[in-house]
XYZ file of C-alpha atoms in Angstrom:
767
model
C 0.000 0.000 0.000
C 1.228 3.477 -0.849
C 0.865 6.251 1.674
C -0.407 9.710 0.998
C 3.100 11.038 1.062
C 4.025 8.867 -1.869
C 5.921 6.291 0.152
C 5.114 2.626 0.308
C 3.163 1.105 3.161
C 6.172 0.129 5.253
C 6.772 2.106 8.395
C 9.237 4.949 7.892
C 12.017 5.425 10.451
C 11.355 7.745 13.305
C 13.191 11.079 13.416
C 15.727 9.892 16.049
C 16.500 6.823 13.957
C 16.860 8.910 10.813
C 19.159 11.299 12.623
C 21.307 8.399 13.854
C 21.667 7.025 10.362
C 22.558 10.389 8.918
C 25.156 11.017 11.610
C 26.849 7.633 11.092
C 30.238 8.284 9.484
C 30.813 6.989 5.982
C 33.080 3.984 5.793
C 35.923 4.133 3.288
C 37.543 0.856 2.326
C 36.740 -2.713 3.248
C 37.118 -2.251 7.012
C 36.171 0.289 9.627
C 38.702 3.063 10.289
C 41.280 2.590 13.003
C 40.622 6.034 14.412
C 38.149 8.846 13.797
C 40.224 11.302 15.813
C 40.940 14.675 14.310
C 44.134 16.705 14.562
C 45.358 18.468 17.644
C 46.886 21.922 17.575
C 50.341 20.333 17.509
C 49.321 18.214 14.506
C 48.086 21.286 12.646
C 51.347 23.073 13.372
C 53.404 20.111 12.151
C 51.287 19.995 8.993
C 52.078 23.633 8.233
C 55.772 22.943 8.791
C 55.596 19.919 6.483
C 53.865 21.861 3.715
C 56.436 24.647 4.006
C 59.263 22.105 3.791
C 57.770 20.548 0.655
C 57.362 23.967 -0.924
C 60.917 24.983 -0.061
C 62.142 21.691 -1.559
C 60.718 22.688 -4.953
C 58.054 19.997 -5.210
C 55.377 22.290 -6.630
C 55.475 23.500 -10.225
C 55.162 27.153 -11.083
C 52.088 28.701 -12.649
C 53.969 29.219 -15.909
C 54.839 25.527 -16.177
C 51.263 24.534 -15.316
C 49.937 26.685 -18.152
C 52.507 25.212 -20.545
C 51.396 21.683 -19.678
C 47.799 22.584 -20.428
C 48.826 24.041 -23.778
C 50.795 20.887 -24.668
C 47.824 18.656 -23.816
C 45.480 20.830 -25.889
C 47.871 20.651 -28.851
C 48.199 16.892 -28.476
C 44.419 16.435 -28.410
C 44.120 18.216 -31.744
C 46.921 16.122 -33.270
C 45.332 12.758 -32.383
C 41.900 13.964 -33.504
C 43.277 14.942 -36.917
C 45.122 11.609 -37.087
C 41.906 9.614 -36.482
C 40.045 11.640 -39.119
C 42.798 10.888 -41.616
C 42.655 7.148 -40.838
C 38.859 7.261 -41.213
C 39.151 8.890 -44.623
C 41.795 6.372 -45.770
C 39.594 3.466 -44.686
C 36.864 4.649 -47.097
C 34.238 5.790 -44.613
C 31.622 8.397 -45.520
C 32.201 12.113 -45.183
C 29.839 12.175 -42.204
C 31.916 9.505 -40.448
C 35.068 11.478 -41.144
C 33.473 14.548 -39.634
C 32.272 12.647 -36.530
C 35.553 10.767 -36.037
C 37.065 11.561 -32.670
C 39.831 10.619 -30.252
C 40.361 11.571 -26.615
C 43.463 12.364 -24.598
C 43.096 11.370 -20.935
C 45.691 11.678 -18.207
C 46.583 9.340 -15.373
C 49.428 8.813 -12.942
C 50.858 11.651 -10.873
C 49.381 14.343 -13.140
C 45.852 12.975 -12.817
C 46.269 12.528 -9.050
C 47.544 16.095 -8.709
C 50.941 15.262 -7.174
C 53.270 15.942 -10.099
C 56.261 18.195 -9.659
C 58.439 20.397 -11.872
C 59.842 18.531 -14.864
C 57.694 15.458 -14.299
C 56.343 13.615 -17.314
C 52.658 13.406 -18.160
C 51.114 9.951 -18.434
C 48.510 10.160 -21.172
C 46.111 7.765 -22.870
C 44.718 8.158 -26.375
C 41.279 6.540 -26.747
C 40.295 5.852 -30.346
C 37.504 4.068 -32.252
C 37.466 0.342 -32.967
C 38.698 0.585 -36.563
C 41.877 2.505 -35.647
C 44.360 -0.191 -34.642
C 47.464 -0.148 -32.486
C 49.560 -0.534 -35.656
C 48.163 2.784 -36.905
C 49.226 4.342 -33.631
C 52.844 3.112 -33.775
C 53.348 3.767 -37.485
C 51.081 6.492 -38.810
C 50.905 8.660 -35.695
C 54.586 7.986 -35.020
C 55.503 9.372 -38.445
C 53.293 12.407 -37.903
C 55.005 13.184 -34.585
C 58.466 12.528 -36.003
C 57.984 15.276 -38.611
C 57.003 17.911 -36.026
C 59.631 20.338 -34.801
C 58.167 20.454 -31.299
C 58.642 16.697 -30.839
C 61.978 15.236 -29.784
C 63.443 12.040 -28.339
C 60.649 10.000 -29.921
C 60.888 6.395 -28.715
C 58.166 3.825 -29.523
C 58.010 0.709 -27.332
C 55.347 -1.470 -28.997
C 56.483 -4.744 -27.375
C 56.266 -3.518 -23.778
C 53.854 -5.050 -21.272
C 51.904 -1.822 -21.717
C 52.734 -0.535 -25.230
C 53.828 3.080 -25.031
C 55.307 5.867 -27.131
C 57.679 8.199 -25.281
C 58.663 11.642 -26.497
C 59.121 15.253 -25.510
C 56.653 17.826 -26.767
C 57.950 21.369 -26.475
C 60.216 20.220 -23.623
C 57.464 18.389 -21.706
C 57.992 14.626 -21.350
C 55.011 12.594 -22.556
C 54.255 8.876 -22.130
C 51.454 8.178 -24.608
C 49.390 4.953 -24.547
C 46.691 3.898 -26.973
C 43.391 2.046 -26.469
C 40.974 1.143 -29.227
C 37.520 0.633 -27.688
C 34.457 -1.064 -29.133
C 32.818 2.112 -30.455
C 32.682 3.598 -33.947
C 32.554 7.133 -32.572
C 34.244 8.049 -29.269
C 32.102 10.592 -27.381
C 33.731 13.568 -25.707
C 31.996 12.735 -22.404
C 33.196 9.118 -22.289
C 33.124 7.707 -18.742
C 36.373 5.794 -18.528
C 35.389 4.370 -15.126
C 32.451 2.478 -16.642
C 33.266 -1.193 -17.103
C 31.582 -1.133 -20.522
C 34.739 0.359 -22.061
C 36.396 -3.049 -21.530
C 34.010 -4.904 -23.838
C 35.753 -6.712 -26.710
C 39.257 -5.380 -25.970
C 42.453 -7.397 -25.705
C 44.729 -7.702 -22.663
C 47.122 -4.963 -23.776
C 44.251 -2.529 -24.312
C 42.784 -3.442 -20.929
C 46.105 -2.680 -19.250
C 46.307 0.640 -21.102
C 42.819 1.622 -19.923
C 43.513 0.494 -16.383
C 45.807 3.437 -15.573
C 43.054 6.034 -15.969
C 40.473 3.813 -14.315
C 42.672 3.214 -11.241
C 43.445 6.925 -10.835
C 39.744 7.820 -10.904
C 38.888 5.091 -8.380
C 41.607 6.219 -5.977
C 40.303 9.775 -5.901
C 36.791 8.472 -5.218
C 37.880 6.127 -2.405
C 39.796 8.586 -0.198
C 37.926 10.703 2.372
C 39.892 13.919 1.802
C 41.580 14.440 -1.567
C 43.617 17.473 -0.461
C 45.160 15.706 2.540
C 45.752 12.616 0.407
C 47.655 14.627 -2.186
C 49.890 16.343 0.363
C 50.725 13.068 2.111
C 51.366 11.300 -1.197
C 53.610 14.094 -2.459
C 55.573 13.890 0.774
C 56.000 10.114 0.727
C 56.957 9.995 -2.948
C 59.679 12.536 -2.236
C 60.787 10.460 0.761
C 60.898 7.253 -1.315
C 63.099 8.884 -3.949
C 65.476 10.229 -1.313
C 65.719 6.820 0.343
C 66.228 4.927 -2.942
C 63.022 2.859 -2.922
C 61.090 4.555 -5.735
C 61.299 2.426 -8.870
C 58.799 -0.120 -10.051
C 61.053 -1.449 -12.804
C 63.899 -2.182 -10.367
C 61.707 -4.121 -7.949
C 60.624 -1.378 -5.556
C 57.398 0.654 -5.714
C 56.284 3.084 -8.402
C 53.868 5.980 -8.349
C 50.640 3.963 -8.386
C 51.936 1.657 -5.632
C 52.693 4.553 -3.292
C 49.337 6.134 -4.121
C 47.480 2.951 -3.141
C 49.434 2.582 0.119
C 48.774 6.199 1.103
C 45.102 5.931 0.105
C 44.668 2.933 2.407
C 46.117 4.896 5.339
C 43.737 7.746 4.524
C 40.862 5.267 4.781
C 42.079 4.008 8.157
C 42.442 7.589 9.499
C 39.729 9.581 7.632
C 40.040 12.729 9.771
C 43.831 12.886 9.921
C 45.825 15.788 8.487
C 48.955 15.211 6.335
C 51.447 15.189 9.222
C 49.356 12.544 10.964
C 48.964 10.526 7.768
C 52.721 10.431 7.170
C 53.374 9.272 10.726
C 50.586 6.663 10.582
C 51.858 5.454 7.220
C 55.126 4.279 8.722
C 53.436 3.046 11.880
C 51.049 0.834 9.911
C 53.422 -0.579 7.294
C 56.258 -1.377 9.685
C 53.792 -3.757 11.310
C 52.022 -4.992 8.196
C 52.223 -8.738 7.758
C 53.172 -9.217 4.144
C 52.140 -10.924 1.906
C 48.650 -10.056 3.150
C 47.214 -7.735 0.486
C 46.531 -4.010 0.691
C 43.143 -3.246 -0.886
C 41.011 -0.117 -1.121
C 37.809 -1.998 -1.924
C 36.492 -5.492 -2.416
C 37.897 -7.347 -5.388
C 35.313 -7.139 -8.168
C 34.832 -10.035 -10.525
C 33.078 -9.739 -13.850
C 32.016 -11.908 -16.739
C 34.240 -10.085 -19.220
C 36.899 -12.763 -18.849
C 39.828 -10.732 -17.500
C 42.015 -12.404 -14.910
C 41.824 -10.835 -11.439
C 44.231 -11.265 -8.551
C 43.224 -14.303 -6.504
C 45.906 -16.543 -4.949
C 43.255 -19.118 -4.112
C 42.700 -19.787 -7.817
C 45.832 -18.520 -9.561
C 49.033 -20.240 -8.524
C 51.116 -17.430 -10.058
C 49.609 -14.989 -7.547
C 50.808 -17.009 -4.549
C 54.443 -16.078 -4.978
C 53.881 -12.304 -4.683
C 55.760 -10.805 -1.755
C 53.998 -7.454 -1.378
C 50.520 -7.502 -2.955
C 49.042 -4.019 -3.498
C 45.767 -4.507 -5.341
C 44.334 -1.990 -7.798
C 40.721 -0.956 -7.085
C 39.386 -0.976 -10.668
C 38.324 -4.067 -12.565
C 40.260 -6.131 -13.451
C 41.845 -5.947 -9.979
C 45.495 -6.933 -10.151
C 48.655 -6.780 -8.083
C 50.415 -3.553 -8.985
C 53.628 -4.556 -7.153
C 54.385 -7.954 -8.674
C 57.957 -6.802 -9.351
C 58.858 -6.764 -5.635
C 61.309 -9.495 -4.646
C 62.387 -10.804 -1.257
C 65.483 -8.586 -1.303
C 63.703 -5.375 -2.286
C 60.968 -6.043 0.286
C 63.657 -6.365 2.954
C 65.165 -3.024 1.902
C 61.782 -1.277 1.973
C 60.933 -2.669 5.404
C 64.223 -1.296 6.741
C 63.385 2.100 5.267
C 59.878 1.992 6.761
C 61.473 1.408 10.156
C 63.789 4.357 9.598
C 60.816 6.578 8.686
C 58.852 5.382 11.711
C 61.728 6.203 14.043
C 62.147 9.718 12.651
C 58.397 10.434 12.774
C 58.299 9.403 16.428
C 61.126 11.822 17.126
C 59.281 14.563 15.224
C 56.171 14.005 17.335
C 58.332 14.341 20.451
C 59.896 17.549 19.076
C 63.285 15.835 18.931
C 63.713 16.168 15.162
C 62.643 18.301 12.211
C 61.046 17.200 8.964
C 64.359 17.528 7.161
C 65.672 14.513 9.117
C 63.062 12.313 7.464
C 64.372 13.152 4.000
C 68.065 12.544 4.583
C 69.409 10.780 1.479
C 70.213 7.108 1.860
C 73.978 6.525 1.962
C 73.943 3.592 -0.416
C 77.674 3.527 -1.132
C 78.475 3.418 2.566
C 76.013 0.676 3.441
C 77.669 -2.378 1.886
C 81.134 -3.813 1.503
C 80.519 -5.469 -1.861
C 78.796 -4.192 -4.988
C 78.039 -5.226 -8.522
C 78.702 -2.518 -11.090
C 76.791 -2.790 -14.384
C 78.320 -0.595 -17.096
C 76.172 0.194 -20.142
C 77.813 1.572 -23.282
C 76.361 2.573 -26.651
C 77.506 4.333 -29.793
C 75.492 7.520 -29.241
C 73.002 9.092 -26.872
C 69.930 7.838 -28.723
C 71.155 4.251 -28.707
C 72.081 4.555 -25.034
C 68.568 5.698 -24.169
C 67.025 2.584 -25.689
C 69.791 0.234 -24.495
C 69.675 1.603 -20.955
C 65.895 1.217 -20.761
C 66.170 -2.427 -21.782
C 68.971 -3.236 -19.322
C 67.253 -1.405 -16.476
C 64.080 -3.397 -17.061
C 66.091 -6.638 -16.694
C 68.049 -5.753 -13.542
C 65.219 -7.162 -11.470
C 65.824 -10.520 -13.135
C 69.470 -10.406 -12.074
C 68.349 -9.940 -8.473
C 66.011 -12.927 -8.725
C 68.660 -15.083 -10.392
C 71.234 -14.346 -7.685
C 68.686 -15.159 -4.990
C 67.862 -18.386 -6.815
C 71.414 -19.587 -7.399
C 72.582 -18.805 -3.846
C 69.470 -20.255 -2.214
C 68.588 -16.828 -0.848
C 71.798 -16.598 1.196
C 73.204 -13.702 -0.866
C 70.929 -10.661 -0.695
C 70.887 -7.972 -3.361
C 69.983 -4.312 -3.144
C 69.595 -2.811 -6.638
C 69.893 0.951 -6.478
C 67.394 2.697 -8.800
C 69.726 5.450 -9.991
C 72.132 5.548 -12.910
C 75.485 7.327 -12.874
C 77.424 8.801 -15.786
C 81.193 8.918 -16.137
C 81.825 12.156 -18.001
C 85.423 11.148 -18.712
C 84.315 8.442 -21.144
C 84.051 9.517 -24.745
C 81.316 7.060 -25.647
C 77.755 7.275 -24.320
C 77.861 5.551 -20.965
C 76.007 5.015 -17.684
C 76.293 2.584 -14.775
C 74.014 0.919 -12.248
C 75.080 -0.489 -8.900
C 73.791 -3.296 -6.732
C 74.712 -3.820 -3.076
C 75.529 -7.369 -1.956
C 75.472 -8.926 1.478
C 74.975 -12.359 2.933
C 71.680 -13.021 4.638
C 71.912 -11.953 8.307
C 72.061 -14.882 10.666
C 73.496 -17.319 8.134
C 76.593 -19.117 9.428
C 79.118 -19.378 6.628
C 82.536 -20.932 7.092
C 85.512 -18.691 6.577
C 86.758 -18.702 3.027
C 83.542 -19.964 1.477
C 82.410 -18.246 -1.684
C 79.261 -17.304 -3.542
C 80.058 -18.257 -7.109
C 77.735 -16.215 -9.331
C 79.800 -16.277 -12.501
C 77.348 -18.553 -14.234
C 74.491 -16.378 -12.996
C 76.004 -13.250 -14.519
C 76.709 -15.105 -17.754
C 73.055 -16.138 -17.911
C 71.964 -12.553 -17.252
C 74.280 -11.229 -19.936
C 72.934 -13.786 -22.390
C 69.387 -12.590 -21.722
C 70.428 -8.978 -22.198
C 71.979 -9.676 -25.600
C 68.637 -11.056 -26.842
C 67.462 -7.442 -27.255
C 65.445 -7.235 -30.486
C 66.694 -3.737 -31.314
C 70.366 -4.365 -30.603
C 72.813 -2.266 -32.589
C 76.600 -2.405 -32.944
C 78.232 -0.552 -30.067
C 75.690 -1.629 -27.452
C 77.745 -3.335 -24.754
C 77.330 -4.349 -21.125
C 79.987 -5.160 -18.526
C 79.481 -6.470 -15.007
C 82.118 -5.970 -12.317
C 82.444 -6.890 -8.691
C 83.823 -3.919 -6.737
C 84.442 -3.359 -3.065
C 83.395 -0.237 -1.235
C 86.855 1.298 -1.419
C 86.864 0.690 -5.210
C 83.661 2.616 -5.924
C 84.401 5.097 -8.762
C 84.521 8.745 -7.810
C 81.942 9.881 -10.369
C 79.082 8.430 -8.291
C 79.677 10.965 -5.527
C 78.191 14.457 -5.889
C 81.447 16.245 -5.134
C 83.446 13.942 -7.399
C 85.292 12.308 -4.505
C 84.452 9.953 -1.702
C 83.874 11.852 1.492
C 85.157 10.621 4.824
C 83.120 7.968 6.567
C 80.808 9.330 9.276
C 80.560 8.011 12.785
C 79.040 4.544 13.011
C 76.388 5.538 15.515
C 74.498 8.276 13.682
C 70.744 8.320 13.969
C 70.334 7.303 10.358
C 72.564 4.268 10.685
C 70.850 3.172 13.859
C 67.605 3.089 11.924
C 69.082 1.463 8.829
C 71.021 -1.288 10.580
C 68.202 -2.646 12.688
C 66.912 -5.140 10.129
C 64.301 -7.836 10.509
C 64.097 -11.184 8.802
C 61.270 -13.603 9.691
C 60.649 -11.827 12.954
C 64.223 -12.085 14.281
C 66.166 -8.924 15.102
C 69.840 -9.173 14.242
C 71.666 -6.850 16.577
C 75.255 -5.904 16.320
C 77.837 -6.835 18.882
C 79.424 -4.249 21.114
C 81.147 -1.372 19.409
C 84.471 -2.348 20.862
C 84.228 -5.898 19.581
C 83.143 -4.648 16.160
C 86.136 -2.329 15.910
C 88.516 -5.041 17.077
C 87.046 -7.467 14.606
C 87.432 -4.979 11.771
C 91.077 -4.302 12.710
C 91.758 -8.029 12.713
C 90.143 -8.471 9.310
C 91.967 -5.507 7.832
C 95.220 -6.716 9.310
C 94.748 -10.185 7.916
C 93.986 -8.782 4.490
C 97.061 -6.558 4.499
C 99.542 -8.959 6.073
C 98.546 -12.331 4.628
C 99.100 -13.292 1.027
C 96.007 -14.738 -0.515
C 96.505 -18.377 -1.535
C 96.170 -19.286 -5.147
C 92.549 -19.608 -6.117
C 91.452 -23.135 -6.835
C 89.004 -23.914 -9.591
C 85.404 -23.646 -8.445
C 83.464 -26.807 -7.794
C 80.605 -25.421 -9.805
C 80.916 -26.489 -13.474
C 81.440 -23.551 -15.776
C 80.775 -23.108 -19.437
C 83.771 -23.076 -21.710
C 83.258 -19.423 -22.609
C 82.957 -18.359 -18.997
C 86.459 -19.444 -17.993
C 89.610 -17.500 -18.644
C 93.240 -17.670 -17.499
C 92.581 -14.265 -15.952
C 90.247 -15.909 -13.459
C 93.136 -17.676 -11.712
C 95.050 -15.876 -9.028
C 92.800 -12.843 -8.853
C 93.301 -10.903 -5.630
C 90.676 -10.856 -2.869
C 88.702 -13.718 -4.357
C 87.350 -11.591 -7.222
C 87.227 -13.278 -10.593
C 86.557 -10.928 -13.496
C 86.779 -11.283 -17.231
C 85.374 -8.425 -19.280
C 84.872 -10.601 -22.328
C 82.475 -12.939 -20.540
C 81.416 -10.511 -17.788
C 81.860 -13.156 -15.103
C 82.000 -12.467 -11.401
C 82.986 -14.474 -8.341
C 81.859 -12.936 -5.063
C 83.434 -14.323 -1.933
C 81.316 -15.077 1.120
C 81.486 -12.126 3.486
C 82.364 -12.422 7.158
C 80.665 -10.261 9.774
C 78.156 -7.573 8.912
C 78.082 -6.132 5.420
C 76.615 -2.753 6.267
C 79.106 -0.161 7.548
C 81.262 -2.898 9.067
C 78.886 -3.595 11.962
C 79.252 -7.122 13.361
C 76.108 -9.211 13.034
C 76.797 -11.522 15.950
C 74.363 -13.303 18.182
C 75.407 -11.318 21.242
C 73.512 -8.242 22.287
C 75.175 -4.922 21.781
C 76.190 -3.228 24.990
C 75.714 0.155 23.383
C 72.749 -0.418 21.088
C 70.621 -2.984 22.878
C 68.478 -0.369 24.593
C 67.891 1.397 21.302
C 66.825 -1.671 19.320
C 63.496 -2.390 20.982
C 59.870 -2.411 19.817
C 60.219 -4.192 16.491
C 63.716 -2.978 15.636
C 62.733 0.619 15.034
C 66.015 1.828 16.487
C 64.692 4.369 19.010
C 64.475 4.245 22.807
C 60.929 4.864 24.027
C 61.141 6.117 27.545
C 58.272 8.516 27.259
C 55.048 7.183 28.659
C 53.051 9.002 26.018
C 54.742 7.153 23.175
C 54.251 3.782 24.824
C 50.549 4.451 25.304
C 50.135 5.640 21.707
C 51.917 2.610 20.337
C 49.831 0.258 22.475
C 46.630 1.999 21.402
C 47.486 1.798 17.696
C 48.488 -1.862 17.962
C 45.200 -2.701 19.636
C 43.262 -0.792 16.976
C 45.146 -2.501 14.166
C 44.413 -5.913 15.624
C 40.684 -5.117 15.710
C 40.400 -4.714 11.941
C 37.577 -7.004 10.849
C 38.059 -9.102 13.986
C 41.273 -10.671 12.697
C 44.935 -10.576 13.626
C 45.847 -7.930 11.106
C 49.285 -6.762 12.097
C 52.010 -8.532 13.961
C 53.643 -7.283 17.136
C 57.256 -6.173 17.058
C 57.348 -6.301 13.279
C 57.226 -10.097 13.070
C 56.850 -11.061 9.401
C 55.826 -14.671 9.565
C 53.589 -16.322 7.057
C 50.561 -16.914 9.263
C 48.089 -15.371 6.900
C 44.948 -14.224 8.536
C 42.243 -12.104 7.033
C 43.284 -8.571 6.223
C 41.229 -5.761 4.821
C 38.235 -8.047 4.513
C 40.013 -10.469 2.166
C 39.781 -13.874 3.815
C 42.028 -16.581 2.467
C 42.035 -20.297 3.164
C 45.225 -21.061 5.053
C 45.588 -24.463 3.487
C 45.268 -23.083 -0.041
C 47.393 -19.929 0.181
C 49.720 -20.127 3.158
C 51.175 -23.528 2.392
C 51.435 -22.713 -1.266
C 53.048 -19.378 -0.520
C 55.599 -20.999 1.786
C 56.537 -23.548 -0.835
C 56.620 -20.941 -3.604
C 58.817 -18.689 -1.486
C 61.390 -21.447 -1.226
C 60.981 -22.156 -4.931
C 62.269 -18.637 -5.700
C 65.709 -20.234 -5.771
C 64.490 -23.044 -8.002
C 66.195 -23.147 -11.379
C 63.611 -22.918 -14.151
C 60.831 -24.543 -12.189
C 62.553 -27.781 -11.218
C 60.879 -29.991 -8.674
C 61.569 -28.675 -5.215
C 62.242 -32.188 -3.921
C 65.272 -32.366 -6.172
C 66.724 -29.251 -4.535
C 65.745 -29.477 -0.909
C 64.770 -33.090 -0.353
C 61.310 -34.528 0.044
C 60.534 -32.565 3.219
C 61.739 -29.142 1.970
C 63.997 -28.966 4.996
C 66.012 -25.851 5.726
C 69.505 -26.012 4.288
C 72.618 -25.738 6.427
C 75.634 -23.773 5.163
C 77.703 -26.920 4.702
C 74.922 -29.135 3.408
C 75.544 -31.238 0.349
C 73.290 -28.940 -1.689
C 75.764 -26.089 -1.280
C 78.596 -27.969 -2.930
C 77.707 -26.348 -6.248
C 77.517 -22.833 -4.761
C 80.015 -22.423 -1.948
C 83.733 -22.939 -2.183
C 86.400 -22.758 0.505
C 90.163 -22.542 0.349
C 90.479 -26.109 1.612
C 87.510 -27.351 -0.432
C 89.422 -30.365 -1.818
C 89.822 -31.841 1.647
C 86.389 -30.869 2.962
C 84.079 -33.626 4.060
C 81.273 -32.659 1.690
C 83.502 -32.699 -1.370
C 85.090 -36.006 -0.307
C 81.632 -37.532 -0.004
C 80.727 -36.235 -3.451
C 83.934 -37.614 -4.991
C 83.557 -40.975 -3.256
C 79.952 -41.191 -4.416
C 81.003 -40.622 -8.023
C 83.871 -43.129 -7.677
C 81.507 -45.690 -6.218
C 79.060 -45.185 -9.070
C 81.884 -45.518 -11.584
C 83.124 -48.788 -10.026
C 79.621 -50.257 -10.054
C 79.199 -49.316 -13.697
C 82.625 -50.729 -14.541
C 81.846 -54.032 -12.791
C 78.536 -54.337 -14.571
C 80.160 -53.736 -17.947
C 82.866 -56.299 -17.190
C 80.269 -58.954 -16.283
C 78.333 -58.220 -19.469
C 81.509 -58.529 -21.525
C 82.416 -61.804 -19.852
C 78.949 -63.232 -20.536
C 79.091 -62.277 -24.175
C 82.548 -63.828 -24.485
C 81.390 -67.126 -22.984
C 78.368 -67.205 -25.291
C 80.578 -66.514 -28.287
C 82.971 -69.316 -27.298
C 80.092 -71.787 -26.898
C 78.702 -70.937 -30.337
C 82.107 -71.286 -31.944
C 82.638 -74.653 -30.252
C 79.243 -75.866 -31.479
C 79.978 -74.897 -35.080
C 83.482 -76.367 -34.880
C 82.135 -79.715 -33.624
C 79.512 -79.790 -36.378
C 82.207 -79.079 -38.988
C 84.488 -81.870 -37.753
C 81.594 -84.285 -37.640
C 80.722 -83.429 -41.229
């Protein structure tokens, strides 16, 4: 029955009930917020200081540059529209179709989110009709742009995971994608967020459309866009300063950081930017990866696109740091993250958390949070990857290809050393101006896994690994003469001077600076590896340095690991300090490192007399004597554990693999956890071999001197070691058994032959 007021016959809510419903806060994300608290006066003051610091750091573009960007986009829109009309005319369509033909230019990435800075590129998407193909984009439009004076550094990448055309238009860097949708005429008011745009498109087109769709969803899913933008701008700047901003290298890119910040905004909807930055580090230092970060429920659809679901897709179970995009098809935006890069980012999160706690206690300024990471003072051993080309244009293409494959080198080293040699690829390239040819270099820090007991003199032999990497690099489809790559192993004291800003290596700072305290407190599987006492560390270093200077290195024996013929060279014998290098084959032998690798700190089992008090509460590296901080930390931990009634975050930064339900995404432990554990160990598997062949039937944890390490580790007295003797005796025993079997077979055949001959001889005599 319908009432006189036009409503149906059901009873309408009373005014108090209606008022309660209207006053209920809106929920952003898949769970309730951790806190609805607003900012205090101190928080507002810190926010003003943060915004002033970002402005003084030059993170905001000028009005003149903003106007120029708008002019470039307007010019580009007209170019693609004229290009589509020309294609329509060439395809023989009517004059009316030519007149109605249209193409759109949409933006995404940092520009669409409103967090771009001076000199940043503009991520753009060209949306065209169904009859204008991707080939038209990379050939016809490419030729049109190549003839324009305003366009420079034009570089098409049609074979990329997301096909793109890179160029500069009037000095503004443009990354242009193309998507052909299932429409004859593209309307000017096209809603890119509508799932209908994905009808009848291929995977590459779906990925091209996903950038704009994700950006629009993010802006709709955050409670306060202005606060989100300020916090995101801050954290992107922080990530670049700390060397963890690079999706291609295995860290996080712009969309990854945007999703992480957006999730924190959902958990603290009333927080101001200074609070959001502090809560960001507080949340993600305790986040139990690989539980996923999601802004909304994963949407499935009948369009046939694959969505991220480790319960169904086995390839999703090996992801270390899942950050799920909110738009269909939902996918993991951080699939490039490896175990080593996740470890580096967790250390940097702990550093950021420590500094933010000091800022809240008025013990530090915002500038302390953005101190650059001292990469070349953090490790003892490095890999140097030199890239050379004939000219600047060839170097640009060659460098992009090599940089995209550096992540594979990290994974291959982890695989071939069973995860015992950790890699830290640094996402910055360096140029040696003294070289006449076009040149740049990348560096990768190396250290053994903390807590691993390795016998003195043992080695990590990664020559074959580097040869395999170099072979993959040379498969570049657009290789030209002059494109070369060299891989070197260098120690910290051998780092070239051109990587330092002043052109020379500055003196080493004190070991116990605030930054190093935060960087050196690392976690691995929930265990905190603390350094020994400062005195013992210094004594140990003096002993090591003395032994290196006073003792003559014995002649290097040939590695146990079989090498290819082209990977061996007479130069590999007798190389000082256990480094084997041949430029022709780009082979490297890295010796197992003793003690700590970072800044010479000893990673012993004993507790540091000087640092033990400062390495509490999850290894954050700061002493918390203030009662206020303890209460805040306890309150946040309790709130985090209440998310959706599940154990969301782990205390003290423990990163085990007990996957609960996080952000409303419940996973079956038997289907994901066990698979993830096995897949994590299979990261070291060579080309998908059966894990039982590598680790045994029970996937037991390997010991440093286990038989499996005979092909990886080598010691000075390896010939007399028990493991090698067992291997040799096993081969000898197998050879003797084979020899005996062959002898018995020969003897049997001989006896049979003699019997046959005797039979024929007797028959002949009888005849």
